[in-house]
Short mmCIF file of C-alpha atoms in Angstrom, two decimals:
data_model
loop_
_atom_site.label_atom_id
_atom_site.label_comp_id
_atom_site.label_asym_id
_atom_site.label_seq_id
_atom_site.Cartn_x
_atom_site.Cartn_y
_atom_site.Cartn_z
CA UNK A 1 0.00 0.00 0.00
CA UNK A 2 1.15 3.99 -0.86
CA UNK A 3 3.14 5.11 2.45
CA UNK A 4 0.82 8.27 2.98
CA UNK A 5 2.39 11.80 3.20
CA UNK A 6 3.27 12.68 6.70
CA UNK A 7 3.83 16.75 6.61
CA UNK A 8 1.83 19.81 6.02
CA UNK A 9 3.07 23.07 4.22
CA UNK A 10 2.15 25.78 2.92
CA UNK A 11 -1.40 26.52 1.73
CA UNK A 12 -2.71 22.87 2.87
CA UNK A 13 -0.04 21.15 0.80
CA UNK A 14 1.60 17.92 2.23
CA UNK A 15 5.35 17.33 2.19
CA UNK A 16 7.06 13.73 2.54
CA UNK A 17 10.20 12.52 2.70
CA UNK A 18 12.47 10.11 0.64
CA UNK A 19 16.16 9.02 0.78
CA UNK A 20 18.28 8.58 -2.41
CA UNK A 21 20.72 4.93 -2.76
CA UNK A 22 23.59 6.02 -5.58
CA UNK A 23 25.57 2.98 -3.91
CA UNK A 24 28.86 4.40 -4.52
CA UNK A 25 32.04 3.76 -3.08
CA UNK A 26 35.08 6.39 -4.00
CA UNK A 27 37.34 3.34 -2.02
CA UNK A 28 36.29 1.01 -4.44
CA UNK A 29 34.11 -1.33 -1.50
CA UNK A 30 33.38 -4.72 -2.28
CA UNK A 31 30.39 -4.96 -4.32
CA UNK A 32 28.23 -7.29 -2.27
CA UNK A 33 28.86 -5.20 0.58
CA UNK A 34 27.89 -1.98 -1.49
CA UNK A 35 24.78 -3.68 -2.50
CA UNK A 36 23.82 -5.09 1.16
CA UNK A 37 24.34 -1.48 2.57
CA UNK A 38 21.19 -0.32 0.18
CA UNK A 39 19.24 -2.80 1.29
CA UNK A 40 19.76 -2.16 5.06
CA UNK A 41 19.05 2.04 4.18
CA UNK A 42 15.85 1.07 2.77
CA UNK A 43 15.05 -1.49 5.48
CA UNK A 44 15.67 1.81 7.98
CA UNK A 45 13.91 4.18 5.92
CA UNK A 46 10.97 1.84 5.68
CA UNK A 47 11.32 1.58 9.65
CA UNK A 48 11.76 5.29 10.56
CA UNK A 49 8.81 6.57 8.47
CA UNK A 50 10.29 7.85 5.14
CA UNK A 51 8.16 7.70 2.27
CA UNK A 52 10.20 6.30 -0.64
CA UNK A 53 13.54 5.18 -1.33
CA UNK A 54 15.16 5.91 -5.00
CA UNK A 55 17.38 4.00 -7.03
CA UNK A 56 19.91 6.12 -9.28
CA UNK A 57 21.20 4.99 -12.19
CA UNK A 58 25.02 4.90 -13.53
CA UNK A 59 27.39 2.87 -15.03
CA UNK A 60 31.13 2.06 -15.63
CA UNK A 61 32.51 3.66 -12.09
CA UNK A 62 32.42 3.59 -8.62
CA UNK A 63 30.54 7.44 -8.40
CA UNK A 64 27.44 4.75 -8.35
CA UNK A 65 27.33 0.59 -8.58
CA UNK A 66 23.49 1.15 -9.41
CA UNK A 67 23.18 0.29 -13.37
CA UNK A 68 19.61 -1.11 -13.10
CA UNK A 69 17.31 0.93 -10.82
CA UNK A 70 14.26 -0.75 -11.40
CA UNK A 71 15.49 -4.60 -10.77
CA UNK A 72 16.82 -3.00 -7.30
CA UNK A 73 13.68 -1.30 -6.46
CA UNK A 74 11.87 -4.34 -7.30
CA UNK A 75 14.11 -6.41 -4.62
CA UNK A 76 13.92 -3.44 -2.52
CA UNK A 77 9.81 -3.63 -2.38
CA UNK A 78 10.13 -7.38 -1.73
CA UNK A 79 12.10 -6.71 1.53
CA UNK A 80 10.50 -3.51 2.89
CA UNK A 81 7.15 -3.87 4.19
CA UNK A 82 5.13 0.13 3.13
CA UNK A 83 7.76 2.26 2.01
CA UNK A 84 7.67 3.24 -1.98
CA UNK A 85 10.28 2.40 -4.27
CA UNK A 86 11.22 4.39 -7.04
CA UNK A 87 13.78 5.19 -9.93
CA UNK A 88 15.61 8.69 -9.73
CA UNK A 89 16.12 8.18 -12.37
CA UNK A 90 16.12 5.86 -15.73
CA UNK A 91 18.17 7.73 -18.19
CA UNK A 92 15.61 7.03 -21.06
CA UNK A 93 17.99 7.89 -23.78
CA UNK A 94 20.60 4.76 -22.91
CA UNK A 95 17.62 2.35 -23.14
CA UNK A 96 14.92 1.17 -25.90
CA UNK A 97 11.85 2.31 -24.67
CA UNK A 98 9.78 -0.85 -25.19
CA UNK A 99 11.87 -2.83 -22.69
CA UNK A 100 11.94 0.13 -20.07
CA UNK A 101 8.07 -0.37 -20.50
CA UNK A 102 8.07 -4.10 -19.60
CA UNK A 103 10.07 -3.06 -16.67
CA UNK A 104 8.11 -0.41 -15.57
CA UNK A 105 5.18 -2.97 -15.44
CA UNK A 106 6.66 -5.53 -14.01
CA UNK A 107 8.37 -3.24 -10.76
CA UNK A 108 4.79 -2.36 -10.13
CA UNK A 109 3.28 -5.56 -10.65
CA UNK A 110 5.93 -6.86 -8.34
CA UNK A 111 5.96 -4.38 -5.80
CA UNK A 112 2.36 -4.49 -5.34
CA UNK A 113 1.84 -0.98 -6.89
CA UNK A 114 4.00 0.73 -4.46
CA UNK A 115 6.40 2.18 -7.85
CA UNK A 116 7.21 5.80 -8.72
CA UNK A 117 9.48 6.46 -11.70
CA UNK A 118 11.66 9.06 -12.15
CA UNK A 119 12.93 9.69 -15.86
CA UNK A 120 15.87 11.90 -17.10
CA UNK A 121 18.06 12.62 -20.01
CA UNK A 122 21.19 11.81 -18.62
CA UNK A 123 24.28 14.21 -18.38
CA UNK A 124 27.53 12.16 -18.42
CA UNK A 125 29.00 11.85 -21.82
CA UNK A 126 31.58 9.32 -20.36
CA UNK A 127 28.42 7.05 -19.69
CA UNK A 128 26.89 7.57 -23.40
CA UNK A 129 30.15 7.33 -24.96
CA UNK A 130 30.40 3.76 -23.72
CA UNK A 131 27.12 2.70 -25.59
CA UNK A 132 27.77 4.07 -28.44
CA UNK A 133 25.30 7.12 -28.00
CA UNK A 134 25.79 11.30 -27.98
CA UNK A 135 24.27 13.62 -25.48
CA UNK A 136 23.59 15.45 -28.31
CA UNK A 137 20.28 12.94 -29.58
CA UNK A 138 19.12 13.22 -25.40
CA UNK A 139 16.58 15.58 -25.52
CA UNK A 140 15.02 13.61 -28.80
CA UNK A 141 15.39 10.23 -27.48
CA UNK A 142 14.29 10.92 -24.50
CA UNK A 143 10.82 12.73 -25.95
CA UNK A 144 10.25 9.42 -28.29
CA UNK A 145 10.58 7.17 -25.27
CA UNK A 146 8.29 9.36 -23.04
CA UNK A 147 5.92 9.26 -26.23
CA UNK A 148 5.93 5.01 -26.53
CA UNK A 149 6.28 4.02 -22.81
CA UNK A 150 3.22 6.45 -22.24
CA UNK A 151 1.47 4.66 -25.28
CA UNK A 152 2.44 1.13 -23.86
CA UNK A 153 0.45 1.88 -20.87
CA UNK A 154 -2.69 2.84 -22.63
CA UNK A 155 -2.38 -1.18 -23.29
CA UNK A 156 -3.72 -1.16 -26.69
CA UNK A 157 -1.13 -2.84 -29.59
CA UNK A 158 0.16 0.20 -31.11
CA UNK A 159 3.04 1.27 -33.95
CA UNK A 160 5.60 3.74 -34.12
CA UNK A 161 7.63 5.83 -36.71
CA UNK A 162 10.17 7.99 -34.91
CA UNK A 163 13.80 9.49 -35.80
CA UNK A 164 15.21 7.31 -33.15
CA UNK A 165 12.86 4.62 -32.81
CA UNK A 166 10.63 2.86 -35.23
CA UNK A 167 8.11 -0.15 -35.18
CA UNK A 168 5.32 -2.42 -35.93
CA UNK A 169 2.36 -3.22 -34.33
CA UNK A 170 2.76 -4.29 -30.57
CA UNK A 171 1.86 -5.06 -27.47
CA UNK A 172 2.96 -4.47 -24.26
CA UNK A 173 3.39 -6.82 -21.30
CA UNK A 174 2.65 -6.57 -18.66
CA UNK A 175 0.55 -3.81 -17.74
CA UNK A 176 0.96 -1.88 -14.43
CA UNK A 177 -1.19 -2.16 -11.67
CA UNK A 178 -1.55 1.47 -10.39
CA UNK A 179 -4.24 3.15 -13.27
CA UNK A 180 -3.15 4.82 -15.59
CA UNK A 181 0.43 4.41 -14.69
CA UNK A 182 2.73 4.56 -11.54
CA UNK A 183 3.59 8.34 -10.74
CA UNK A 184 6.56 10.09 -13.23
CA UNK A 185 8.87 12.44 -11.67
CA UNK A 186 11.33 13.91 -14.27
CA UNK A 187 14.35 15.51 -13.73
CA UNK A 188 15.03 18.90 -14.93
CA UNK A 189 16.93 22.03 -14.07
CA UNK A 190 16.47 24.37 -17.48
CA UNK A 191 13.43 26.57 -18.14
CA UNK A 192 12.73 24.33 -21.18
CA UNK A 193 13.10 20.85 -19.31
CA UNK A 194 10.41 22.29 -16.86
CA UNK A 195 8.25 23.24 -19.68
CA UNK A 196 7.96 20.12 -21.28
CA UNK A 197 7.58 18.21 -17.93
CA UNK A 198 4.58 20.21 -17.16
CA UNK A 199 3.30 20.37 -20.76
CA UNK A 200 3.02 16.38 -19.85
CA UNK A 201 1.64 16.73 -15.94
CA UNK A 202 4.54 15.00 -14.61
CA UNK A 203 6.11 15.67 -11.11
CA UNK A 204 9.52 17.71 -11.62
CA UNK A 205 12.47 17.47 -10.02
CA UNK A 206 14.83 19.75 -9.66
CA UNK A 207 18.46 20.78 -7.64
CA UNK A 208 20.49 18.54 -5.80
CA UNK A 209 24.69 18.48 -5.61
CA UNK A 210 25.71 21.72 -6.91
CA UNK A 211 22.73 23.77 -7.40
CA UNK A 212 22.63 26.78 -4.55
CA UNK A 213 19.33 27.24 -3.01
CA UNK A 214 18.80 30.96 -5.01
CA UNK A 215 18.85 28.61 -7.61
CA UNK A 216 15.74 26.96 -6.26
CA UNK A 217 13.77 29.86 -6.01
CA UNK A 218 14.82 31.05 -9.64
CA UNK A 219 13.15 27.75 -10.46
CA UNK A 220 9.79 28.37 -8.64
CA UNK A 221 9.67 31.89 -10.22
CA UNK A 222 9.71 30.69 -13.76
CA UNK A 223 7.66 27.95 -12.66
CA UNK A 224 4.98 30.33 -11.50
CA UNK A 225 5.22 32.15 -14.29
CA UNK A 226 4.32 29.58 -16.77
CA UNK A 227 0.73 29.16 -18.19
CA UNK A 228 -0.36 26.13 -16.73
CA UNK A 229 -4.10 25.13 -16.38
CA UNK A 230 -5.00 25.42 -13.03
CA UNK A 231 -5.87 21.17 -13.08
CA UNK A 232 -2.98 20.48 -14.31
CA UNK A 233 -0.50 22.75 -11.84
CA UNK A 234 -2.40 20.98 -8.75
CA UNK A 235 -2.12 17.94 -9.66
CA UNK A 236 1.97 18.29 -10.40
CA UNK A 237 4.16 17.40 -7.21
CA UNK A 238 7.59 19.46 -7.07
CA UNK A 239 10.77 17.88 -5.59
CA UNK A 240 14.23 18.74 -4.71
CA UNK A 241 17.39 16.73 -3.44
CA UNK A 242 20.15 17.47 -0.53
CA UNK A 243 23.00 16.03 0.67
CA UNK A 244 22.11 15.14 4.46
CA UNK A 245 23.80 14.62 7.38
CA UNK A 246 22.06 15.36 10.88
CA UNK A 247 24.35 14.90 14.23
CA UNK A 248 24.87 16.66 17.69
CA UNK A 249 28.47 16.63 17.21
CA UNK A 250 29.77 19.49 15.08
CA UNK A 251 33.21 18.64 15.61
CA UNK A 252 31.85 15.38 12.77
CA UNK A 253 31.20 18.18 10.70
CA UNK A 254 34.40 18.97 8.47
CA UNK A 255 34.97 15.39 7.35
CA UNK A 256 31.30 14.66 6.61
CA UNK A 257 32.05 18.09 4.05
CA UNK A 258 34.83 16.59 2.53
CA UNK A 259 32.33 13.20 1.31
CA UNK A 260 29.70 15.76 0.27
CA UNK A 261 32.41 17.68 -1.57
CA UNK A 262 33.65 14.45 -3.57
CA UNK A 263 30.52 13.72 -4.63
CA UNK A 264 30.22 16.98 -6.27
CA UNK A 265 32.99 17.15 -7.66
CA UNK A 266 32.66 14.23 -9.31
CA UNK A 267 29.16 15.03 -10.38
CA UNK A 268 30.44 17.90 -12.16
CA UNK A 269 33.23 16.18 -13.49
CA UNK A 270 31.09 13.63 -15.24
CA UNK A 271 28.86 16.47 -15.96
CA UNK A 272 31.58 18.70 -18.09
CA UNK A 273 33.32 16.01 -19.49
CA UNK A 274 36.37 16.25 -17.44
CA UNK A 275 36.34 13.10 -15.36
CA UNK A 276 39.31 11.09 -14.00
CA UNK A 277 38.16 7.21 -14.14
CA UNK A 278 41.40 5.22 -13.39
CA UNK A 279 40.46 1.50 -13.35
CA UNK A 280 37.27 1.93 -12.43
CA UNK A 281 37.49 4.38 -9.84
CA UNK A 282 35.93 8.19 -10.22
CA UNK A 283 38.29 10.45 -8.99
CA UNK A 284 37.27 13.98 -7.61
CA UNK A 285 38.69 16.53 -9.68
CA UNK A 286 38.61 19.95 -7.93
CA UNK A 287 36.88 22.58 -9.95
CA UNK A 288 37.37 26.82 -10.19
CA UNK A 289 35.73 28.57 -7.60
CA UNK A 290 34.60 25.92 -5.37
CA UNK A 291 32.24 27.19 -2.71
CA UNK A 292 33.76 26.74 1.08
CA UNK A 293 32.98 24.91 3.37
CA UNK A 294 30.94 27.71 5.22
CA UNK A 295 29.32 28.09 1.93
CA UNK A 296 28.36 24.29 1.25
CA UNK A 297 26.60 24.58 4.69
CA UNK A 298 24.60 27.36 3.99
CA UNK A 299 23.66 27.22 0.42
CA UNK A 300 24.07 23.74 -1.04
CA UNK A 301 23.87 21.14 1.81
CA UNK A 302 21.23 20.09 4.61
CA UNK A 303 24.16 19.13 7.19
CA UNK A 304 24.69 20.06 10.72
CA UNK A 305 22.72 19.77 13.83
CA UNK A 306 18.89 18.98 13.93
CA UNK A 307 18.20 22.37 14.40
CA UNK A 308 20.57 23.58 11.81
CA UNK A 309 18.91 21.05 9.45
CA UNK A 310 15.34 21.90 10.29
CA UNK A 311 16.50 25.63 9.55
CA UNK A 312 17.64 25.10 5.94
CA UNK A 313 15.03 22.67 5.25
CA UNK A 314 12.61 25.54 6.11
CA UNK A 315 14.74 27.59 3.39
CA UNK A 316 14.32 24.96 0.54
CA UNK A 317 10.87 24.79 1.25
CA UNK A 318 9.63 28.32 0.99
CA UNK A 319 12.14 29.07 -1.63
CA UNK A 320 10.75 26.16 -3.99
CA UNK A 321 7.34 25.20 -1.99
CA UNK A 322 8.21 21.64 -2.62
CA UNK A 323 6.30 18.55 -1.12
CA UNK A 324 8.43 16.39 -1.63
CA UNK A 325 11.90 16.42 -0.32
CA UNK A 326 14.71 13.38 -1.09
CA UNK A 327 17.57 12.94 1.32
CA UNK A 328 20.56 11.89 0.18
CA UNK A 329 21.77 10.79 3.28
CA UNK A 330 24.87 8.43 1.75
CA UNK A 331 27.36 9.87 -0.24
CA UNK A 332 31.30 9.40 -0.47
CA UNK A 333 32.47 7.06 1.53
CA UNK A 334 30.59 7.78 4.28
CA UNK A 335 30.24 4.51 6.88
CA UNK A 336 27.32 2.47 7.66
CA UNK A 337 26.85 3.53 11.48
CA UNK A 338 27.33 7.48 9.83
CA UNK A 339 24.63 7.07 7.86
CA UNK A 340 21.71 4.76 9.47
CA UNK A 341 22.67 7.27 12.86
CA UNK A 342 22.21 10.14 10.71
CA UNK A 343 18.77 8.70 9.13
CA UNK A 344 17.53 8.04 12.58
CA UNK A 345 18.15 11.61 14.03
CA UNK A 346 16.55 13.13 10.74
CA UNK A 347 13.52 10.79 10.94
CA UNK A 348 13.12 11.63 14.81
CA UNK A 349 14.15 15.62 15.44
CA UNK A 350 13.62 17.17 12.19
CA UNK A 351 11.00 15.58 10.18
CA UNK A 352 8.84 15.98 13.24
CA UNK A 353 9.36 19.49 12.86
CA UNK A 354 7.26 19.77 10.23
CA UNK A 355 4.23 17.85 11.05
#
């Protein structure tokens, strides 16, 4: 069954809370163990109260052991007992849409219904060189897909005649269970990608590693500013991501910055095309003008004490009026203890805060 939202906002809006599994290891961890470690976070999350747990999806280094985010939601709903599992995302463009379809189906068939998928375009060209694809085709694969996955849904055999992708008749199975289709979040940051998530009604996305919180409320601006029918905009749930890390102990608090800081600098790295992969590993390659660490804590990262935390979250939420906010609560090379502690003191002293 859905895990129902637990926190009121602004104007009789709900928020809830999810927690993000990237499953990466800048040591290079043994991959059983990396794998067993998301499956005890979403075991926690499911115990504390949090409302979803997302899979990313990456391939090729250890920024992320997560290739296929819907087989490890799937597993993930078969060993959690109410939370929600969901992709954040499936880079549509690496995949043929038909088969993302079947998958898509068969997560929420599995799961009982409790799926959300996230889609996105992807934004590492080290990953799309790999497979033989450009970023440059993204935005156009990714529109086709969107176009036959919805279509497979409708479960009627259908054709298609695209740039990228081309068919016959078919049909899809199986169908999913939720009607018409388990919940799409996309991921987007430009004015354009918001456009055409919203032109569809999907849930949006947007920050995360990187992206100040002005940024956030540049987004809502432009959001409000776009003509939207008024039953469309209230039925489309807005979303941003963080970098968390709650504790009493400040003294925790540089060394906890330094993971945050790896994982975006390798996040931009991948982003730019200037990556170091040596054998596998990602290596965090410093860029110009990197924020401090005052500045991570005040602009980019929810990280500190509970009341510190509870602070910023406040600032996300009235600079974006989200109601939905994912916390990434295991990045670098964080331990096990640092992060289920962390997840316990965020479920109990600041998402109460908000109730």
């Amino acid at each position: 069954r859905r895990a129902q939202p637990r926190t009121r906002l602004l104007g009789g809006t709900f928020m809830d809370f999810g927690t993000f599994l990237l499953l990466q290891s800048p040591s290079a961890q043994d991959h059983s163990t990396i794998f067993q470690r998301g499956i005890d976070i979403a075991q926690h999350a499911d115990k504390l109260g949090f409302d979803s747990v997302w899979c990313a999806e990456h391939h090729f280094s250890t920024y992320g052991y997560l290739s296929r985010p819907l087989q490890f939601a799937t597993h993930l709903a078969a060993v959690t007992e109410r939370i929600r599992v969901g992709s954040a995302v499936v880079v549509l463009p690496l995949h043929h849409p038909l088969i993302v379809a079947e998958e898509i189906a068969t997560a929420d068939v599995l799961s009982g219904g409790r799926l959300d998928v996230g889609f996105g375009r992807g934004y590492q060209p080290y990953e799309f060189e790999r497979l033989g694809l450009s970023l440059d085709d993204s935005r156009a694969r990714f529109d086709e897909a969107v176009d036959i996955i919805l279509k497979a849904f409708e479960g009627e055999p259908f054709s298609y005649d695209g740039e990228h992708y081309s068919f016959g008749e078919t049909s899809v199975f199986p169908r999913p269970i939720q009607a018409p289709r388990p919940p799409i979040w996309v991921v987007g940051q430009s004015t354009e990608s918001i456009a055409a998530t919203v032109k569809r009604g999907f849930n949006i996305v947007s920050g995360g590693f990187g992206v100040p919180i002005d940024r956030l409320r540049a987004f809502r601006k432009a959001y409000d500013e776009m003509d939207i029918a008024p039953e469309v905009r209230s039925k489309i749930r807005l979303s941003t991501q963080r970098p968390v890390y709650v504790t009493h102990d400040e003294s925790e608090l540089p060394a906890i910055v330094e993971q945050a800081r790896w994982n975006m600098r390798v996040t931009l790295s991948l982003r730019q095309g200037l990556q170091r992969v040596e054998k596998g590993r990602a290596i965090a390659v410093p860029f110009d003008n990197e924020p401090s660490d005052e500045e991570l804590l005040e602009r980019y990262f929810v990280i500190g004490t509970p009341k510190t935390c509870i602070a910023r979250l406040e600032e996300i939420r009235d600079a974006m009026r989200i109601d939905h906010f994912n916390a990434s609560c295991w990045f670098g090379d964080l331990s096990q203890d640092q992060v289920l502690k962390s997840m316990k003191l965020f479920a109990e002293e600041v998402m109460p805060a908000f109730q």
